[in-house]
Amino acid sequence: MATNQLTIDVEHGEYWWGGRVSDGQQMPYGMIDIQVDLSTDLHGNQACPLLLSSKGRYIWSEEPFRFRFHGGKLEVNSDLGDLKLHEGLQDVRGAYRHASATYFPSSGEAPEPLLFTAPQYNLWIELLYEPTQEGVLQYARDVLANGMAPGVIMIDDNWHEPYGAWTFHSGRFPNPRAMVDELHEMGFKVMLWVCPFVSADSMTFREVEPKGYLLKDKTGNTAFRRWWNGVSAVLDCTNEDAVAWLHAKLDHLQTTFGIDGFKLDAGDLPFYDVSDQSAVQSSRNGHCEAWAKVGLRYPLNEYRACWKLAGQPLVQRLKDKGHEWGYSGLASLIPDGIAQGMLGYAFICPDMIGGGEYMSFTTQSDRLDAELIVRYAQCSALFPMMQFSAAPWRILDAEHLAYCVEAAQLHTQLGEEIWQIAQDSAASGEPMLRAMAYEFPEEGLEEIKDQFMLGSQILAAPVTTKGTRSRTVVFPSGTWLGDDGSVIIGPSRHEIDVPLSRLPWYRRQV
């Protein structure tokens, strides 16, 4: 059925997922009141116009909608498009599969394999706004010296001249081709950070404004938007010529310097306005989606903000988290990762290990929590991807560093299996990281959000609370072989020991 307004009774024992990834900690819905508007702010992460029920029904729209759980009812309203309710699909997995096949079928392609088979290394925390050629190379050398595998290395903000130019800063990068060649020889692939902004006082602005490549405000003048790095003009990614111009810039970086791919940042809804004038009239969400489509050209990519485009070979990273234990930090990784999967984003990466909110790392290192960083690394190790930024060899003592290296090595040891799970997800459209209730929908596991399945065989039960040395793990039906050699028969619950040195995980025996 299709309508622009729905009111549904939430059944006894019914659980819902969907909307914004940033609300993952509050999922599954149905137990508490919550109100969300997908047209105003996605809170810095991905979102999709989809709500999934454990009772085998779902709601979809091609446009953003508002929804509210209140008093045992789900109310959904849309000003822009029809709402479509599908029922009778048995459970949440059945609902997801139907939604995926009907509205966001998988492209059949996965991103670059190295993103899955080895840790990633983002230079944001270490180099901040002053990345240099030597700083990049030294970080890469330190990775190898500390026993971690070479992987994708990301050179973040300000490697370039003014925003929109996308040329190397000649002072900080005197010979970028030589740098990239050396990184390749060490086994790394190289990504560069880019965004849709164009600095107003730049030659690039003077080039593209007369061509109509920039968004205009409601008065027809070039729109300027405040973002975290100041005030800039915004590329109009509904304009095919503007996108072709940007692709030419990025392609030049690949052919001239050997760059392998791009981290495409920003694109958040608050940087657009409903009254903006563009080549193709669009909503805030539509502009976010148009920016995400830019990255489809590059198998090596990363996004943090995205609207729709589930089922596409785009890497979706969780937003920057605080250097904290709770739902502003480590404890959010699993529920938010589950939410990503439920919304069709299979190829996911947790936030940078220790948290990507850089202010925590600019103070004295004795304020950093070594236990937190270890548990962050362990939690990330069994995600489809893991990403270091703050150099653990700089901020940790030998013991805590060793635990982080062990987590990185585990991810590498499982790398080919993780890559196979990625290929399977590309073929099926199903999540790589799965809620327990998704993989075992008949076993009453809907409220578990501190453990997860990687594919259908690996159960991960990381520690996400400070000082924890034992935890309860819920085992579904089957036989489970633990990392410690234990054999557990499910369904059952077990209290296990989790010293700081241990990342608990189990493999389902077939």
Short mmCIF file of C-alpha atoms in Angstrom, two decimals:
data_model
loop_
_atom_site.label_atom_id
_atom_site.label_comp_id
_atom_site.label_asym_id
_atom_site.label_seq_id
_atom_site.Cartn_x
_atom_site.Cartn_y
_atom_site.Cartn_z
CA MET A 1 0.00 0.00 0.00
CA ALA A 2 1.17 3.58 -0.65
CA THR A 3 0.19 6.70 1.29
CA ASN A 4 1.88 9.79 2.76
CA GLN A 5 0.76 9.00 6.32
CA LEU A 6 0.75 5.78 8.33
CA THR A 7 -0.23 4.89 11.87
CA ILE A 8 0.65 1.35 12.93
CA ASP A 9 0.08 -0.50 16.16
CA VAL A 10 3.37 -1.87 17.47
CA GLU A 11 2.67 -5.49 18.30
CA HIS A 12 3.67 -7.16 21.55
CA GLY A 13 7.30 -8.21 21.21
CA GLU A 14 7.80 -6.28 17.98
CA TYR A 15 11.10 -4.48 17.40
CA TRP A 16 12.05 -1.96 14.68
CA TRP A 17 15.31 -0.72 13.14
CA GLY A 18 16.03 1.99 10.58
CA GLY A 19 16.17 5.69 9.78
CA ARG A 20 19.48 7.18 10.92
CA VAL A 21 22.63 5.23 11.74
CA SER A 22 23.39 7.80 14.46
CA ASP A 23 20.36 6.52 16.39
CA GLY A 24 21.71 2.98 16.50
CA GLN A 25 22.13 3.09 20.27
CA GLN A 26 18.36 3.62 20.61
CA MET A 27 17.52 0.67 18.35
CA PRO A 28 15.62 -1.51 18.27
CA TYR A 29 12.72 0.93 18.47
CA GLY A 30 9.36 0.20 19.99
CA MET A 31 10.21 0.20 23.68
CA ILE A 32 10.68 3.95 24.24
CA ASP A 33 9.33 7.13 22.68
CA ILE A 34 11.44 8.59 19.91
CA GLN A 35 10.83 11.11 17.14
CA VAL A 36 13.01 11.50 14.02
CA ASP A 37 12.87 13.75 10.95
CA LEU A 38 15.04 12.40 8.13
CA SER A 39 14.76 15.64 6.13
CA THR A 40 16.53 17.98 8.54
CA ASP A 41 19.70 16.43 9.98
CA LEU A 42 21.21 12.96 9.72
CA HIS A 43 23.53 13.71 12.67
CA GLY A 44 26.74 13.24 10.76
CA ASN A 45 26.25 9.73 9.43
CA GLN A 46 24.33 7.60 6.94
CA ALA A 47 20.55 7.30 6.70
CA CYS A 48 17.99 5.56 4.55
CA PRO A 49 14.17 5.95 4.23
CA LEU A 50 13.59 2.45 5.62
CA LEU A 51 12.07 0.99 8.80
CA LEU A 52 12.31 -2.78 9.39
CA SER A 53 10.27 -4.87 11.84
CA SER A 54 11.09 -8.13 13.60
CA LYS A 55 7.56 -9.21 12.65
CA GLY A 56 8.40 -9.29 8.96
CA ARG A 57 7.13 -5.93 7.77
CA TYR A 58 8.79 -2.74 6.63
CA ILE A 59 8.16 0.80 5.46
CA TRP A 60 9.97 2.40 2.52
CA SER A 61 9.83 5.72 0.73
CA GLU A 62 11.96 7.21 -2.01
CA GLU A 63 11.95 10.47 -0.04
CA PRO A 64 12.77 11.41 3.57
CA PHE A 65 10.01 11.03 6.12
CA ARG A 66 9.25 11.72 9.78
CA PHE A 67 8.53 8.92 12.20
CA ARG A 68 7.55 8.65 15.83
CA PHE A 69 7.21 5.76 18.24
CA HIS A 70 4.80 6.80 20.96
CA GLY A 71 2.27 5.07 23.15
CA GLY A 72 2.55 1.71 21.42
CA LYS A 73 2.11 3.18 17.96
CA LEU A 74 4.38 4.02 15.03
CA GLU A 75 3.40 7.18 13.18
CA VAL A 76 5.07 7.96 9.83
CA ASN A 77 4.52 11.06 7.68
CA SER A 78 6.03 12.30 4.43
CA ASP A 79 5.59 15.62 2.64
CA LEU A 80 7.60 14.58 -0.41
CA GLY A 81 6.80 11.00 -1.38
CA ASP A 82 4.60 7.98 -0.85
CA LEU A 83 5.13 5.62 2.06
CA LYS A 84 4.99 1.96 1.15
CA LEU A 85 4.14 -0.66 3.77
CA HIS A 86 5.01 -4.29 3.09
CA GLU A 87 3.86 -7.07 5.40
CA GLY A 88 3.86 -10.85 5.72
CA LEU A 89 7.62 -11.40 5.35
CA GLN A 90 8.05 -13.60 8.45
CA ASP A 91 10.90 -11.85 10.29
CA VAL A 92 13.41 -8.99 10.08
CA ARG A 93 15.68 -10.91 7.72
CA GLY A 94 12.79 -11.62 5.39
CA ALA A 95 11.76 -7.96 5.52
CA TYR A 96 15.31 -6.81 4.80
CA ARG A 97 15.78 -9.18 1.88
CA HIS A 98 12.52 -8.06 0.29
CA ALA A 99 13.33 -4.37 0.78
CA SER A 100 16.82 -4.82 -0.63
CA ALA A 101 15.67 -6.74 -3.69
CA THR A 102 12.82 -4.30 -4.36
CA TYR A 103 14.29 -0.87 -3.60
CA PHE A 104 18.09 -1.02 -3.32
CA PRO A 105 19.36 -4.15 -5.05
CA SER A 106 23.06 -4.78 -4.69
CA SER A 107 25.26 -3.67 -7.54
CA GLY A 108 27.13 -6.98 -7.24
CA GLU A 109 30.38 -5.13 -6.63
CA ALA A 110 32.48 -4.62 -3.49
CA PRO A 111 35.04 -1.88 -2.80
CA GLU A 112 38.84 -2.38 -2.96
CA PRO A 113 39.88 -5.68 -1.27
CA LEU A 114 42.72 -4.11 0.74
CA LEU A 115 40.14 -2.15 2.73
CA PHE A 116 39.00 -5.47 4.22
CA THR A 117 42.14 -7.60 4.33
CA ALA A 118 44.39 -5.28 6.36
CA PRO A 119 43.94 -2.43 8.83
CA GLN A 120 43.51 1.08 7.46
CA TYR A 121 45.62 4.03 8.60
CA ASN A 122 44.15 7.51 8.60
CA LEU A 123 46.63 10.29 9.34
CA TRP A 124 44.09 12.75 10.74
CA ILE A 125 44.92 12.50 14.45
CA GLU A 126 48.68 12.38 13.95
CA LEU A 127 49.10 15.17 11.39
CA LEU A 128 45.82 17.15 11.69
CA TYR A 129 45.88 20.19 9.39
CA GLU A 130 49.59 19.97 8.64
CA PRO A 131 50.23 16.69 6.83
CA THR A 132 53.67 16.51 5.25
CA GLN A 133 55.39 14.17 2.88
CA GLU A 134 57.89 13.04 5.51
CA GLY A 135 55.17 12.70 8.16
CA VAL A 136 53.18 10.38 5.91
CA LEU A 137 56.20 8.24 5.11
CA GLN A 138 57.29 8.03 8.74
CA TYR A 139 53.85 6.86 9.84
CA ALA A 140 53.95 4.12 7.20
CA ARG A 141 57.43 3.02 8.29
CA ASP A 142 56.26 2.90 11.91
CA VAL A 143 53.29 0.71 10.96
CA LEU A 144 55.66 -1.92 9.56
CA ALA A 145 58.21 -1.53 12.35
CA ASN A 146 55.51 -2.33 14.91
CA GLY A 147 54.42 -5.55 13.25
CA MET A 148 51.24 -4.41 11.53
CA ALA A 149 50.41 -5.16 7.91
CA PRO A 150 50.52 -2.47 5.24
CA GLY A 151 47.06 -1.38 4.20
CA VAL A 152 45.25 1.65 2.88
CA ILE A 153 46.80 4.88 4.15
CA MET A 154 44.67 8.04 4.08
CA ILE A 155 46.15 11.52 3.87
CA ASP A 156 43.52 13.74 5.42
CA ASP A 157 42.54 17.42 5.30
CA ASN A 158 44.94 20.14 4.09
CA TRP A 159 47.31 18.07 1.95
CA HIS A 160 46.21 20.46 -0.78
CA GLU A 161 46.12 24.05 -1.88
CA PRO A 162 42.78 25.90 -1.31
CA TYR A 163 39.64 23.75 -1.16
CA GLY A 164 38.50 22.79 -4.63
CA ALA A 165 41.94 23.07 -6.22
CA TRP A 166 42.88 19.48 -5.30
CA THR A 167 46.55 19.97 -6.04
CA PHE A 168 49.29 19.02 -3.60
CA HIS A 169 50.60 21.79 -1.34
CA SER A 170 54.05 22.36 -2.78
CA GLY A 171 55.60 23.27 0.56
CA ARG A 172 54.41 20.24 2.50
CA PHE A 173 54.63 17.77 -0.39
CA PRO A 174 57.67 18.64 -2.52
CA ASN A 175 57.62 15.34 -4.47
CA PRO A 176 54.27 13.56 -4.11
CA ARG A 177 54.99 11.05 -6.85
CA ALA A 178 58.09 9.84 -5.06
CA MET A 179 56.12 9.61 -1.82
CA VAL A 180 53.36 7.53 -3.39
CA ASP A 181 55.88 5.28 -5.14
CA GLU A 182 57.63 4.61 -1.83
CA LEU A 183 54.32 3.86 -0.11
CA HIS A 184 53.42 1.46 -2.89
CA GLU A 185 56.77 -0.29 -2.54
CA MET A 186 56.01 -0.78 1.18
CA GLY A 187 52.66 -2.38 0.29
CA PHE A 188 50.31 0.52 1.01
CA LYS A 189 47.60 2.02 -1.18
CA VAL A 190 47.02 5.76 -0.90
CA MET A 191 43.82 7.76 -0.45
CA LEU A 192 43.40 11.53 -0.38
CA TRP A 193 40.72 13.49 1.50
CA VAL A 194 38.38 15.68 -0.58
CA CYS A 195 35.12 17.56 0.04
CA PRO A 196 32.47 19.42 -2.03
CA PHE A 197 33.62 22.86 -0.90
CA VAL A 198 35.43 25.53 -2.93
CA SER A 199 37.38 28.32 -1.23
CA ALA A 200 35.94 31.67 -2.29
CA ASP A 201 39.26 33.50 -2.50
CA SER A 202 40.89 31.10 -4.94
CA MET A 203 41.61 30.64 -8.64
CA THR A 204 39.37 27.59 -8.60
CA PHE A 205 36.40 29.68 -7.50
CA ARG A 206 37.09 32.14 -10.28
CA GLU A 207 37.18 29.25 -12.74
CA VAL A 208 34.02 27.39 -11.73
CA GLU A 209 31.60 30.13 -10.63
CA PRO A 210 31.04 31.52 -14.15
CA LYS A 211 30.44 27.97 -15.41
CA GLY A 212 27.55 27.48 -13.00
CA TYR A 213 29.19 24.64 -11.09
CA LEU A 214 28.32 26.08 -7.66
CA LEU A 215 25.07 26.03 -5.72
CA LYS A 216 23.07 29.25 -5.69
CA ASP A 217 20.95 30.51 -2.83
CA LYS A 218 17.30 31.50 -3.10
CA THR A 219 18.27 34.91 -4.51
CA GLY A 220 20.22 33.35 -7.36
CA ASN A 221 23.60 34.34 -5.98
CA THR A 222 26.38 31.89 -5.22
CA ALA A 223 25.65 30.22 -1.87
CA PHE A 224 28.28 30.36 0.86
CA ARG A 225 28.04 27.94 3.75
CA ARG A 226 29.76 27.81 7.11
CA TRP A 227 31.30 24.43 7.83
CA TRP A 228 33.93 23.17 10.27
CA ASN A 229 36.76 24.82 8.32
CA GLY A 230 35.19 28.22 7.71
CA VAL A 231 32.97 29.54 4.92
CA SER A 232 33.05 28.17 1.38
CA ALA A 233 31.03 27.81 -1.78
CA VAL A 234 29.54 24.37 -2.48
CA LEU A 235 29.89 22.30 -5.64
CA ASP A 236 26.56 21.52 -7.30
CA CYS A 237 26.75 17.75 -7.72
CA THR A 238 23.39 17.65 -9.53
CA ASN A 239 25.26 19.36 -12.38
CA GLU A 240 26.78 16.69 -14.63
CA ASP A 241 29.41 19.12 -15.92
CA ALA A 242 30.45 20.04 -12.37
CA VAL A 243 30.84 16.36 -11.47
CA ALA A 244 32.80 15.73 -14.66
CA TRP A 245 35.09 18.65 -13.74
CA LEU A 246 35.70 17.18 -10.28
CA HIS A 247 36.26 13.69 -11.67
CA ALA A 248 38.86 15.13 -14.03
CA LYS A 249 40.66 16.67 -11.06
CA LEU A 250 40.65 13.38 -9.14
CA ASP A 251 41.55 11.31 -12.19
CA HIS A 252 44.55 13.58 -12.74
CA LEU A 253 45.76 12.81 -9.21
CA GLN A 254 45.56 9.13 -10.04
CA THR A 255 47.33 9.24 -13.37
CA THR A 256 49.97 11.81 -12.41
CA PHE A 257 50.82 10.79 -8.85
CA GLY A 258 49.53 7.23 -8.55
CA ILE A 259 46.82 8.02 -6.00
CA ASP A 260 44.59 4.97 -5.50
CA GLY A 261 41.36 6.47 -4.15
CA PHE A 262 39.57 9.13 -2.17
CA LYS A 263 37.94 9.83 1.17
CA LEU A 264 34.94 11.99 0.25
CA ASP A 265 34.01 13.94 3.37
CA ALA A 266 31.12 16.28 4.25
CA GLY A 267 27.92 16.28 2.20
CA ASP A 268 25.91 16.68 5.42
CA LEU A 269 22.36 18.02 5.19
CA PRO A 270 23.02 21.25 7.17
CA PHE A 271 25.40 22.43 4.42
CA TYR A 272 22.45 22.66 2.00
CA ASP A 273 19.19 24.59 2.10
CA VAL A 274 15.77 23.63 0.78
CA SER A 275 15.70 26.87 -1.23
CA ASP A 276 19.05 26.29 -2.95
CA GLN A 277 19.03 26.61 -6.73
CA SER A 278 20.84 23.82 -8.57
CA ALA A 279 21.06 22.30 -12.05
CA VAL A 280 18.49 19.72 -11.00
CA GLN A 281 16.17 20.98 -8.28
CA SER A 282 16.73 18.86 -5.22
CA SER A 283 16.24 18.52 -1.47
CA ARG A 284 18.95 18.57 1.19
CA ASN A 285 18.87 14.79 1.10
CA GLY A 286 19.14 14.82 -2.68
CA HIS A 287 22.31 16.92 -2.55
CA CYS A 288 23.80 14.53 0.03
CA GLU A 289 22.96 11.62 -2.29
CA ALA A 290 24.43 13.42 -5.31
CA TRP A 291 27.74 13.91 -3.45
CA ALA A 292 27.79 10.22 -2.54
CA LYS A 293 27.34 9.24 -6.18
CA VAL A 294 30.59 11.05 -7.01
CA GLY A 295 32.53 8.27 -5.28
CA LEU A 296 31.00 5.44 -7.29
CA ARG A 297 33.72 6.04 -9.88
CA TYR A 298 36.44 4.89 -7.45
CA PRO A 299 36.62 1.36 -5.94
CA LEU A 300 38.81 2.79 -3.17
CA ASN A 301 36.52 5.27 -1.41
CA GLU A 302 35.15 6.27 1.98
CA TYR A 303 32.09 8.22 3.12
CA ARG A 304 30.85 9.34 6.52
CA ALA A 305 27.62 11.09 5.48
CA CYS A 306 25.27 9.43 3.01
CA TRP A 307 21.62 9.40 2.01
CA LYS A 308 20.28 6.25 0.34
CA LEU A 309 22.65 4.41 -2.06
CA ALA A 310 22.35 1.23 0.00
CA GLY A 311 23.56 -1.75 -2.00
CA GLN A 312 26.31 0.26 -3.70
CA PRO A 313 30.07 -0.40 -3.36
CA LEU A 314 30.67 2.59 -1.10
CA VAL A 315 32.61 2.37 2.17
CA GLN A 316 30.58 3.90 4.98
CA ARG A 317 32.51 4.88 8.13
CA LEU A 318 30.87 5.62 11.44
CA LYS A 319 31.08 9.29 12.39
CA ASP A 320 33.82 10.64 14.64
CA LYS A 321 33.35 9.38 18.19
CA GLY A 322 34.70 10.78 21.41
CA HIS A 323 37.59 9.26 23.36
CA GLU A 324 34.99 7.85 25.72
CA TRP A 325 33.50 4.56 26.88
CA GLY A 326 29.78 5.33 26.63
CA TYR A 327 27.38 5.90 23.77
CA SER A 328 29.37 8.96 22.67
CA GLY A 329 32.34 6.67 22.15
CA LEU A 330 33.22 2.99 22.14
CA ALA A 331 29.86 1.62 23.30
CA SER A 332 28.19 3.08 20.19
CA LEU A 333 30.28 1.14 17.66
CA ILE A 334 28.31 -2.11 17.72
CA PRO A 335 24.74 -0.71 17.78
CA ASP A 336 25.60 1.87 15.13
CA GLY A 337 27.33 -0.80 13.03
CA ILE A 338 24.23 -2.98 13.33
CA ALA A 339 22.12 -0.01 12.20
CA GLN A 340 24.35 0.46 9.15
CA GLY A 341 23.76 -3.14 8.15
CA MET A 342 20.01 -2.93 8.70
CA LEU A 343 19.90 0.11 6.40
CA GLY A 344 21.66 -1.67 3.54
CA TYR A 345 25.19 -0.39 4.07
CA ALA A 346 27.22 -3.60 3.94
CA PHE A 347 30.75 -2.21 3.58
CA ILE A 348 31.26 -0.48 6.90
CA CYS A 349 34.14 0.78 8.99
CA PRO A 350 34.04 1.81 12.66
CA ASP A 351 35.43 5.17 13.70
CA MET A 352 39.18 5.62 14.11
CA ILE A 353 40.57 3.55 16.98
CA GLY A 354 40.44 5.55 20.20
CA GLY A 355 37.93 7.97 18.68
CA GLY A 356 38.16 10.43 15.81
CA GLU A 357 37.32 13.53 17.86
CA TYR A 358 40.80 14.99 17.67
CA MET A 359 40.64 17.34 20.66
CA SER A 360 41.20 14.40 23.04
CA PHE A 361 44.57 13.78 21.43
CA THR A 362 45.86 17.35 21.45
CA THR A 363 46.12 17.44 25.25
CA GLN A 364 48.68 15.67 27.45
CA SER A 365 48.92 11.97 26.61
CA ASP A 366 48.52 11.04 30.31
CA ARG A 367 44.85 11.95 29.91
CA LEU A 368 44.37 9.22 27.34
CA ASP A 369 42.88 5.93 28.47
CA ALA A 370 45.12 3.07 27.36
CA GLU A 371 42.51 0.45 28.24
CA LEU A 372 39.96 2.26 26.08
CA ILE A 373 42.29 2.28 23.08
CA VAL A 374 42.94 -1.45 23.42
CA ARG A 375 39.24 -2.28 23.66
CA TYR A 376 38.57 0.05 20.71
CA ALA A 377 41.10 -1.89 18.62
CA GLN A 378 39.65 -5.22 19.70
CA CYS A 379 36.09 -4.17 18.90
CA SER A 380 37.21 -2.92 15.49
CA ALA A 381 39.20 -6.04 14.63
CA LEU A 382 36.12 -8.11 13.77
CA PHE A 383 34.26 -5.34 11.94
CA PRO A 384 34.47 -5.63 8.15
CA MET A 385 37.21 -2.96 8.39
CA MET A 386 39.33 -1.40 11.11
CA GLN A 387 41.05 1.98 11.06
CA PHE A 388 43.94 3.36 13.10
CA SER A 389 44.69 7.07 13.30
CA ALA A 390 46.33 8.04 16.59
CA ALA A 391 49.59 6.10 16.45
CA PRO A 392 49.39 3.45 19.20
CA TRP A 393 53.20 3.24 19.32
CA ARG A 394 53.29 6.93 20.28
CA ILE A 395 50.59 7.01 22.93
CA LEU A 396 50.77 3.55 24.55
CA ASP A 397 53.22 1.63 26.68
CA ALA A 398 54.63 -1.68 25.45
CA GLU A 399 51.91 -3.87 27.01
CA HIS A 400 48.95 -1.93 25.66
CA LEU A 401 50.63 -1.49 22.28
CA ALA A 402 51.09 -5.27 22.04
CA TYR A 403 47.36 -5.83 22.56
CA CYS A 404 46.54 -3.38 19.76
CA VAL A 405 49.02 -5.07 17.44
CA GLU A 406 47.42 -8.44 18.26
CA ALA A 407 44.02 -7.06 17.28
CA ALA A 408 45.44 -5.73 14.00
CA GLN A 409 47.11 -9.07 13.31
CA LEU A 410 43.87 -10.97 13.97
CA HIS A 411 42.09 -8.82 11.40
CA THR A 412 44.87 -9.53 8.91
CA GLN A 413 44.80 -13.27 9.63
CA LEU A 414 41.07 -13.29 8.89
CA GLY A 415 41.49 -10.89 5.98
CA GLU A 416 40.81 -13.29 3.13
CA GLU A 417 37.73 -14.64 4.93
CA ILE A 418 36.49 -11.10 5.55
CA TRP A 419 37.02 -10.31 1.87
CA GLN A 420 34.98 -13.41 0.95
CA ILE A 421 32.18 -12.20 3.25
CA ALA A 422 32.34 -8.85 1.42
CA GLN A 423 31.99 -10.57 -1.94
CA ASP A 424 29.10 -12.65 -0.62
CA SER A 425 27.41 -9.48 0.59
CA ALA A 426 27.94 -7.85 -2.78
CA ALA A 427 26.18 -10.80 -4.39
CA SER A 428 23.32 -11.13 -1.89
CA GLY A 429 22.86 -7.55 -0.70
CA GLU A 430 22.91 -8.73 2.92
CA PRO A 431 24.94 -7.02 5.67
CA MET A 432 28.46 -8.11 6.52
CA LEU A 433 28.04 -7.13 10.18
CA ARG A 434 24.75 -8.50 11.44
CA ALA A 435 22.57 -8.14 14.50
CA MET A 436 22.15 -11.40 16.37
CA ALA A 437 18.41 -11.11 15.67
CA TYR A 438 19.09 -10.83 11.95
CA GLU A 439 21.06 -14.07 11.72
CA PHE A 440 18.90 -15.90 14.30
CA PRO A 441 15.46 -14.26 14.01
CA GLU A 442 13.54 -16.94 15.91
CA GLU A 443 15.65 -16.95 19.10
CA GLY A 444 14.56 -13.77 20.90
CA LEU A 445 17.88 -11.92 20.49
CA GLU A 446 16.50 -8.53 19.40
CA GLU A 447 17.76 -6.57 22.40
CA ILE A 448 21.36 -7.78 22.18
CA LYS A 449 23.59 -4.97 20.95
CA ASP A 450 26.95 -5.66 22.60
CA GLN A 451 27.78 -8.62 20.35
CA PHE A 452 27.35 -9.25 16.63
CA MET A 453 27.83 -11.67 13.77
CA LEU A 454 30.46 -11.13 11.08
CA GLY A 455 28.83 -12.92 8.19
CA SER A 456 27.04 -16.09 9.25
CA GLN A 457 29.87 -17.93 11.02
CA ILE A 458 31.79 -15.58 13.35
CA LEU A 459 30.26 -14.36 16.62
CA ALA A 460 32.11 -11.39 18.13
CA ALA A 461 31.65 -10.39 21.77
CA PRO A 462 34.06 -7.47 22.41
CA VAL A 463 34.31 -5.62 25.69
CA THR A 464 33.01 -2.04 25.55
CA THR A 465 32.83 -1.08 29.24
CA LYS A 466 35.72 0.09 31.38
CA GLY A 467 37.30 -2.30 33.86
CA THR A 468 35.34 -5.32 32.62
CA ARG A 469 37.10 -8.64 33.19
CA SER A 470 34.10 -10.94 32.72
CA ARG A 471 31.03 -10.67 30.55
CA THR A 472 27.95 -12.63 29.52
CA VAL A 473 27.78 -13.97 25.99
CA VAL A 474 24.52 -15.24 24.50
CA PHE A 475 25.02 -18.19 22.18
CA PRO A 476 22.37 -19.06 19.58
CA SER A 477 21.59 -22.62 18.56
CA GLY A 478 24.56 -24.60 17.33
CA THR A 479 28.08 -25.51 18.35
CA TRP A 480 30.56 -22.68 18.88
CA LEU A 481 34.36 -22.95 18.99
CA GLY A 482 35.94 -20.12 20.99
CA ASP A 483 39.16 -18.20 20.54
CA ASP A 484 40.24 -19.80 23.83
CA GLY A 485 39.59 -23.33 22.57
CA SER A 486 36.31 -23.74 24.42
CA VAL A 487 33.38 -25.53 22.80
CA ILE A 488 29.93 -24.19 23.69
CA ILE A 489 26.56 -25.61 22.75
CA GLY A 490 23.71 -23.18 22.21
CA PRO A 491 21.22 -21.86 22.83
CA SER A 492 22.81 -20.86 26.11
CA ARG A 493 24.28 -18.00 28.11
CA HIS A 494 27.79 -18.14 29.52
CA GLU A 495 29.84 -15.87 31.75
CA ILE A 496 33.33 -15.75 30.30
CA ASP A 497 36.65 -14.25 31.41
CA VAL A 498 37.79 -11.26 29.38
CA PRO A 499 41.18 -10.03 30.60
CA LEU A 500 42.47 -7.00 28.75
CA SER A 501 44.50 -9.30 26.52
CA ARG A 502 41.39 -11.09 25.19
CA LEU A 503 39.01 -10.35 22.35
CA PRO A 504 36.32 -13.04 22.69
CA TRP A 505 35.07 -14.51 19.44
CA TYR A 506 33.55 -17.81 18.35
CA ARG A 507 33.16 -19.71 15.13
CA ARG A 508 29.99 -21.60 14.35
CA GLN A 509 30.75 -25.26 13.63
CA VAL A 510 28.92 -26.71 10.65
#
